[in-house]
């Protein structure tokens, strides 16, 4: 609007000068009121300005006449046609497809019509709304895609009000961050090169029946929203979940089936290629996993035609985009200038990560200086892309022709390993694990069952007792950074390690502790998340957690040659245990964790627009061999959980008290049990049947709490044991005795002495203390005592 008024002012000043006014003196305009009264001339046709003519002086009329003549030269265009076909009121475009045993519906046109793309995807009674919007202006200096994905679960979706002080949802929870990453990793590789516009995908769970996890639905809805939008995107993708219940593979299992499943595979793909994989399993073999992958691809591909048909109904018009291409002549020029220098760096295994990086940066700066001196501005602008292309060519040549990698290793050789357990004895468990230059410090902290993390998600568990928290401080890559809240990458890496290790954790009834594993990445040169798995396994065994065996992990990479005409891979090599540079210049980061028996967790991230499934399946075997080597090395440091627990380790135990003593142990308003917990710093829980569970931070705290509980209720009276009792009442048939802890029993007249007695008072008096033996209980459970 400000621009329109500036334009209008220029037109009016020109008209005023043409009418004889003084140039450049807007204040001398005889029609100053006209500037305030007239609407914006760009948005108002000249006919609507005619009423302003009335009541003006001759000079004013001449001025207005000049303005109107100038405005008549403006071309008032009609509003542009919409970029897509909107439905009529109440009409929606819809597509349905059968996947597994469920019907998936894609719907658009009813909600969020101003978004570039908006799709509601449903399965059962669960509905997810996903919108896609991209900016129409871009910073020319930007060389990356600023894609923001936000997945949110509102409590209204399950008919609840948030249990917070403000009764509003707060910051995204870990699960929401993980679902956002799942969507991001499924769609990011398919954006065309050179699309650097700010883009936002928002997924909102409208309603949930608790039967299906909305995460997979959100991936498909995001794909459909991008398909019907004007955003350039090389989709669509299909996404499914595969489970295995009692040995049978199940497509999109419900939450009940998922609790019994030993496989949780989320798989995204295009019609022909794999895009993203996320897996949690209980030691599934490579052969069984390959079968699950093929089923997942076949079922996910069913979702693609429905999205194409939906986009055809909407009649979307993709905005034009000039694809980012690097002129082969520029690549050749950079290759001639820098090939030998780059080869001397990338072909010398003596270079470390930072030495190699500094040397390559210096070479790039020298090439830039030469190009600038030649006045080749076009080449300077795309130099980073051309330089990366030459580095990748040299990396490929060394691997394909020589079978040698950047650090001198063979293709399937694992870097040098180092590990130790029990690094810091005051901790419950600790370990240090290094693979090449990547180093992590892992710690284990054991807590009470109440220390389990409480979850507040629409589906899944309400609590989890095993947590892995991964931290990636900036010093680990020799950088300065700002520490903030939850980092999506850190949450994702920690969750991957958590999935890998939890499969070996014993059942809660056998191991009632809550366990937290932390991983501090101290130095990173690739695969720090896989190092977290290995270090976490060592630390858990150091803490005495009864793992059956170690969990190892390794990251597998890919270097490929593609046909420029169709993008198909013509040749490739699989690399075991990739470096950071191989991850940057390569095509995939395939993280695989497991035991010798099978896979426990997998995460696949790729850079190209898909990788053929047969390459993914082929990569499983070198990963199995690599992790077996790592597990063997870890076993040399510690091969089984420690038997002797440290003094500072938590202790837990149970004892049984009589139900009549429960109230006495609890005390008025819980005062007694709270006092025990305050003094001993232990946690005491009491069940309705009299089972007392004590959890303490160490052995001394446990012993003190147990003694205080016994002092409050007395030791459980056992038949055959001798106790000191006090006479509290005397009757003709005997005396009632009170034992420590408030237990009462009857000392019958026949059990007072070996000889026959006539009166109880001849042998006993009120308040007298004497030793008695418990000889049993009567039919009502009352204690029977004897002095014989």
mmCIF file of C-alpha atoms in Angstrom, residues 541-709:
data_model
loop_
_atom_site.group_PDB
_atom_site.id
_atom_site.type_symbol
_atom_site.label_atom_id
_atom_site.label_comp_id
_atom_site.label_asym_id
_atom_site.label_seq_id
_atom_site.Cartn_x
_atom_site.Cartn_y
_atom_site.Cartn_z
ATOM 1 C CA UNK A 541 27.129 -54.036 31.790
ATOM 2 C CA UNK A 542 29.441 -51.993 34.014
ATOM 3 C CA UNK A 543 26.386 -51.005 36.079
ATOM 4 C CA UNK A 544 25.375 -54.630 36.482
ATOM 5 C CA UNK A 545 22.266 -54.391 34.304
ATOM 6 C CA UNK A 546 21.650 -58.007 33.252
ATOM 7 C CA UNK A 547 22.041 -57.709 29.470
ATOM 8 C CA UNK A 548 22.231 -61.079 27.764
ATOM 9 C CA UNK A 549 24.981 -59.878 25.427
ATOM 10 C CA UNK A 550 26.451 -56.744 23.910
ATOM 11 C CA UNK A 551 24.737 -54.602 21.290
ATOM 12 C CA UNK A 552 27.006 -53.343 18.518
ATOM 13 C CA UNK A 553 26.307 -50.774 15.823
ATOM 14 C CA UNK A 554 27.883 -49.505 12.628
ATOM 15 C CA UNK A 555 26.965 -47.060 9.873
ATOM 16 C CA UNK A 556 27.095 -48.159 6.242
ATOM 17 C CA UNK A 557 27.512 -45.711 3.370
ATOM 18 C CA UNK A 558 27.150 -45.702 -0.401
ATOM 19 C CA UNK A 559 29.141 -44.181 -3.226
ATOM 20 C CA UNK A 560 27.383 -44.450 -6.582
ATOM 21 C CA UNK A 561 27.572 -43.379 -10.201
ATOM 22 C CA UNK A 562 24.305 -42.343 -11.852
ATOM 23 C CA UNK A 563 23.145 -41.921 -15.418
ATOM 24 C CA UNK A 564 22.507 -38.154 -15.903
ATOM 25 C CA UNK A 565 19.693 -38.833 -18.368
ATOM 26 C CA UNK A 566 17.447 -40.826 -15.993
ATOM 27 C CA UNK A 567 19.122 -40.709 -12.578
ATOM 28 C CA UNK A 568 19.484 -44.495 -12.360
ATOM 29 C CA UNK A 569 22.495 -45.904 -10.527
ATOM 30 C CA UNK A 570 24.899 -47.598 -12.948
ATOM 31 C CA UNK A 571 27.646 -48.557 -10.488
ATOM 32 C CA UNK A 572 28.106 -48.387 -6.744
ATOM 33 C CA UNK A 573 30.212 -49.412 -3.762
ATOM 34 C CA UNK A 574 29.046 -50.036 -0.188
ATOM 35 C CA UNK A 575 31.277 -48.679 2.593
ATOM 36 C CA UNK A 576 31.370 -49.966 6.180
ATOM 37 C CA UNK A 577 31.861 -47.513 9.058
ATOM 38 C CA UNK A 578 31.804 -44.241 7.134
ATOM 39 C CA UNK A 579 33.677 -41.050 7.998
ATOM 40 C CA UNK A 580 32.081 -37.636 8.179
ATOM 41 C CA UNK A 581 33.511 -36.716 4.756
ATOM 42 C CA UNK A 582 32.185 -39.948 3.242
ATOM 43 C CA UNK A 583 28.783 -39.122 4.703
ATOM 44 C CA UNK A 584 28.936 -35.613 3.191
ATOM 45 C CA UNK A 585 30.056 -36.710 -0.283
ATOM 46 C CA UNK A 586 28.276 -40.075 -0.274
ATOM 47 C CA UNK A 587 24.677 -40.993 -0.956
ATOM 48 C CA UNK A 588 23.401 -42.619 2.248
ATOM 49 C CA UNK A 589 23.909 -43.030 5.982
ATOM 50 C CA UNK A 590 22.525 -46.463 6.850
ATOM 51 C CA UNK A 591 22.748 -46.937 10.644
ATOM 52 C CA UNK A 592 22.299 -50.554 11.778
ATOM 53 C CA UNK A 593 22.467 -51.809 15.382
ATOM 54 C CA UNK A 594 22.021 -55.290 16.786
ATOM 55 C CA UNK A 595 23.515 -58.351 18.415
ATOM 56 C CA UNK A 596 25.172 -61.344 16.817
ATOM 57 C CA UNK A 597 21.715 -62.879 16.658
ATOM 58 C CA UNK A 598 19.918 -60.103 14.781
ATOM 59 C CA UNK A 599 18.914 -56.480 14.247
ATOM 60 C CA UNK A 600 17.530 -54.301 17.037
ATOM 61 C CA UNK A 601 17.405 -50.842 15.372
ATOM 62 C CA UNK A 602 17.873 -49.253 11.945
ATOM 63 C CA UNK A 603 17.774 -45.716 10.575
ATOM 64 C CA UNK A 604 18.279 -44.808 6.920
ATOM 65 C CA UNK A 605 18.942 -41.277 5.660
ATOM 66 C CA UNK A 606 19.731 -40.562 2.011
ATOM 67 C CA UNK A 607 20.671 -37.592 -0.161
ATOM 68 C CA UNK A 608 19.573 -38.590 -3.691
ATOM 69 C CA UNK A 609 15.940 -38.979 -4.710
ATOM 70 C CA UNK A 610 15.768 -42.611 -3.677
ATOM 71 C CA UNK A 611 17.974 -45.707 -3.612
ATOM 72 C CA UNK A 612 16.972 -49.074 -5.151
ATOM 73 C CA UNK A 613 15.762 -51.550 -2.544
ATOM 74 C CA UNK A 614 18.204 -54.264 -3.603
ATOM 75 C CA UNK A 615 21.146 -52.036 -2.580
ATOM 76 C CA UNK A 616 19.558 -51.510 0.849
ATOM 77 C CA UNK A 617 19.179 -55.266 1.280
ATOM 78 C CA UNK A 618 22.738 -55.888 0.113
ATOM 79 C CA UNK A 619 24.089 -53.457 2.726
ATOM 80 C CA UNK A 620 22.708 -55.544 5.615
ATOM 81 C CA UNK A 621 25.393 -58.237 5.347
ATOM 82 C CA UNK A 622 28.509 -56.025 5.595
ATOM 83 C CA UNK A 623 26.788 -54.291 8.519
ATOM 84 C CA UNK A 624 26.318 -57.656 10.260
ATOM 85 C CA UNK A 625 29.962 -58.555 9.767
ATOM 86 C CA UNK A 626 31.133 -55.148 10.953
ATOM 87 C CA UNK A 627 29.055 -55.096 14.135
ATOM 88 C CA UNK A 628 30.154 -58.664 14.979
ATOM 89 C CA UNK A 629 33.778 -57.477 14.893
ATOM 90 C CA UNK A 630 32.891 -54.572 17.147
ATOM 91 C CA UNK A 631 31.028 -56.824 19.615
ATOM 92 C CA UNK A 632 34.033 -59.147 19.801
ATOM 93 C CA UNK A 633 36.280 -56.209 20.661
ATOM 94 C CA UNK A 634 33.836 -54.902 23.288
ATOM 95 C CA UNK A 635 33.764 -58.343 24.882
ATOM 96 C CA UNK A 636 37.490 -58.115 25.572
ATOM 97 C CA UNK A 637 36.794 -55.186 27.915
ATOM 98 C CA UNK A 638 33.691 -56.537 29.654
ATOM 99 C CA UNK A 639 31.773 -59.579 28.447
ATOM 100 C CA UNK A 640 29.033 -59.909 31.071
ATOM 101 C CA UNK A 641 27.267 -57.732 33.647
ATOM 102 C CA UNK A 642 29.215 -57.144 36.855
ATOM 103 C CA UNK A 643 28.023 -59.349 39.723
ATOM 104 C CA UNK A 644 29.363 -57.294 42.608
ATOM 105 C CA UNK A 645 27.395 -54.090 42.866
ATOM 106 C CA UNK A 646 29.165 -50.946 44.001
ATOM 107 C CA UNK A 647 28.400 -49.427 47.383
ATOM 108 C CA UNK A 648 26.673 -46.456 45.769
ATOM 109 C CA UNK A 649 24.382 -48.586 43.605
ATOM 110 C CA UNK A 650 20.632 -48.474 44.292
ATOM 111 C CA UNK A 651 19.110 -51.296 46.293
ATOM 112 C CA UNK A 652 15.580 -52.621 46.260
ATOM 113 C CA UNK A 653 13.786 -55.294 48.217
ATOM 114 C CA UNK A 654 10.405 -56.371 49.511
ATOM 115 C CA UNK A 655 9.022 -57.562 52.801
ATOM 116 C CA UNK A 656 5.550 -58.721 53.811
ATOM 117 C CA UNK A 657 3.651 -57.355 56.770
ATOM 118 C CA UNK A 658 0.306 -58.371 58.217
ATOM 119 C CA UNK A 659 -2.602 -56.429 56.766
ATOM 120 C CA UNK A 660 -3.525 -55.237 60.236
ATOM 121 C CA UNK A 661 -0.179 -53.414 60.401
ATOM 122 C CA UNK A 662 -0.566 -51.442 57.156
ATOM 123 C CA UNK A 663 -2.347 -48.557 58.836
ATOM 124 C CA UNK A 664 0.239 -48.411 61.601
ATOM 125 C CA UNK A 665 3.079 -48.267 59.086
ATOM 126 C CA UNK A 666 1.408 -45.522 57.068
ATOM 127 C CA UNK A 667 0.484 -43.479 60.132
ATOM 128 C CA UNK A 668 -2.031 -40.620 60.365
ATOM 129 C CA UNK A 669 -2.243 -38.971 56.920
ATOM 130 C CA UNK A 670 0.890 -40.874 55.922
ATOM 131 C CA UNK A 671 3.061 -39.189 58.546
ATOM 132 C CA UNK A 672 4.962 -42.329 59.560
ATOM 133 C CA UNK A 673 5.926 -43.557 56.090
ATOM 134 C CA UNK A 674 6.759 -39.996 54.982
ATOM 135 C CA UNK A 675 9.046 -39.678 58.001
ATOM 136 C CA UNK A 676 10.862 -42.887 57.070
ATOM 137 C CA UNK A 677 11.366 -41.637 53.507
ATOM 138 C CA UNK A 678 12.566 -38.227 54.719
ATOM 139 C CA UNK A 679 15.119 -39.645 57.137
ATOM 140 C CA UNK A 680 16.498 -42.421 54.916
ATOM 141 C CA UNK A 681 16.040 -40.802 51.471
ATOM 142 C CA UNK A 682 14.480 -44.100 50.398
ATOM 143 C CA UNK A 683 11.140 -44.730 48.739
ATOM 144 C CA UNK A 684 8.641 -46.983 50.491
ATOM 145 C CA UNK A 685 5.508 -48.232 48.751
ATOM 146 C CA UNK A 686 2.854 -50.437 50.333
ATOM 147 C CA UNK A 687 0.384 -52.625 48.492
ATOM 148 C CA UNK A 688 -3.073 -53.585 49.703
ATOM 149 C CA UNK A 689 -1.997 -57.160 50.446
ATOM 150 C CA UNK A 690 0.803 -56.038 52.760
ATOM 151 C CA UNK A 691 3.822 -56.180 50.426
ATOM 152 C CA UNK A 692 6.254 -53.372 51.285
ATOM 153 C CA UNK A 693 8.720 -52.391 48.552
ATOM 154 C CA UNK A 694 11.786 -50.402 49.561
ATOM 155 C CA UNK A 695 13.972 -48.645 46.998
ATOM 156 C CA UNK A 696 17.068 -46.868 48.289
ATOM 157 C CA UNK A 697 19.965 -45.038 46.668
ATOM 158 C CA UNK A 698 22.566 -47.316 48.354
ATOM 159 C CA UNK A 699 22.921 -50.231 50.768
ATOM 160 C CA UNK A 700 23.163 -48.086 53.900
ATOM 161 C CA UNK A 701 19.982 -46.227 53.038
ATOM 162 C CA UNK A 702 18.186 -49.513 52.339
ATOM 163 C CA UNK A 703 19.230 -51.094 55.647
ATOM 164 C CA UNK A 704 18.149 -48.010 57.595
ATOM 165 C CA UNK A 705 14.750 -47.893 55.891
ATOM 166 C CA UNK A 706 14.178 -51.604 56.460
ATOM 167 C CA UNK A 707 15.014 -51.257 60.157
ATOM 168 C CA UNK A 708 12.606 -48.340 60.568
ATOM 169 C CA UNK A 709 9.810 -50.270 58.831
#
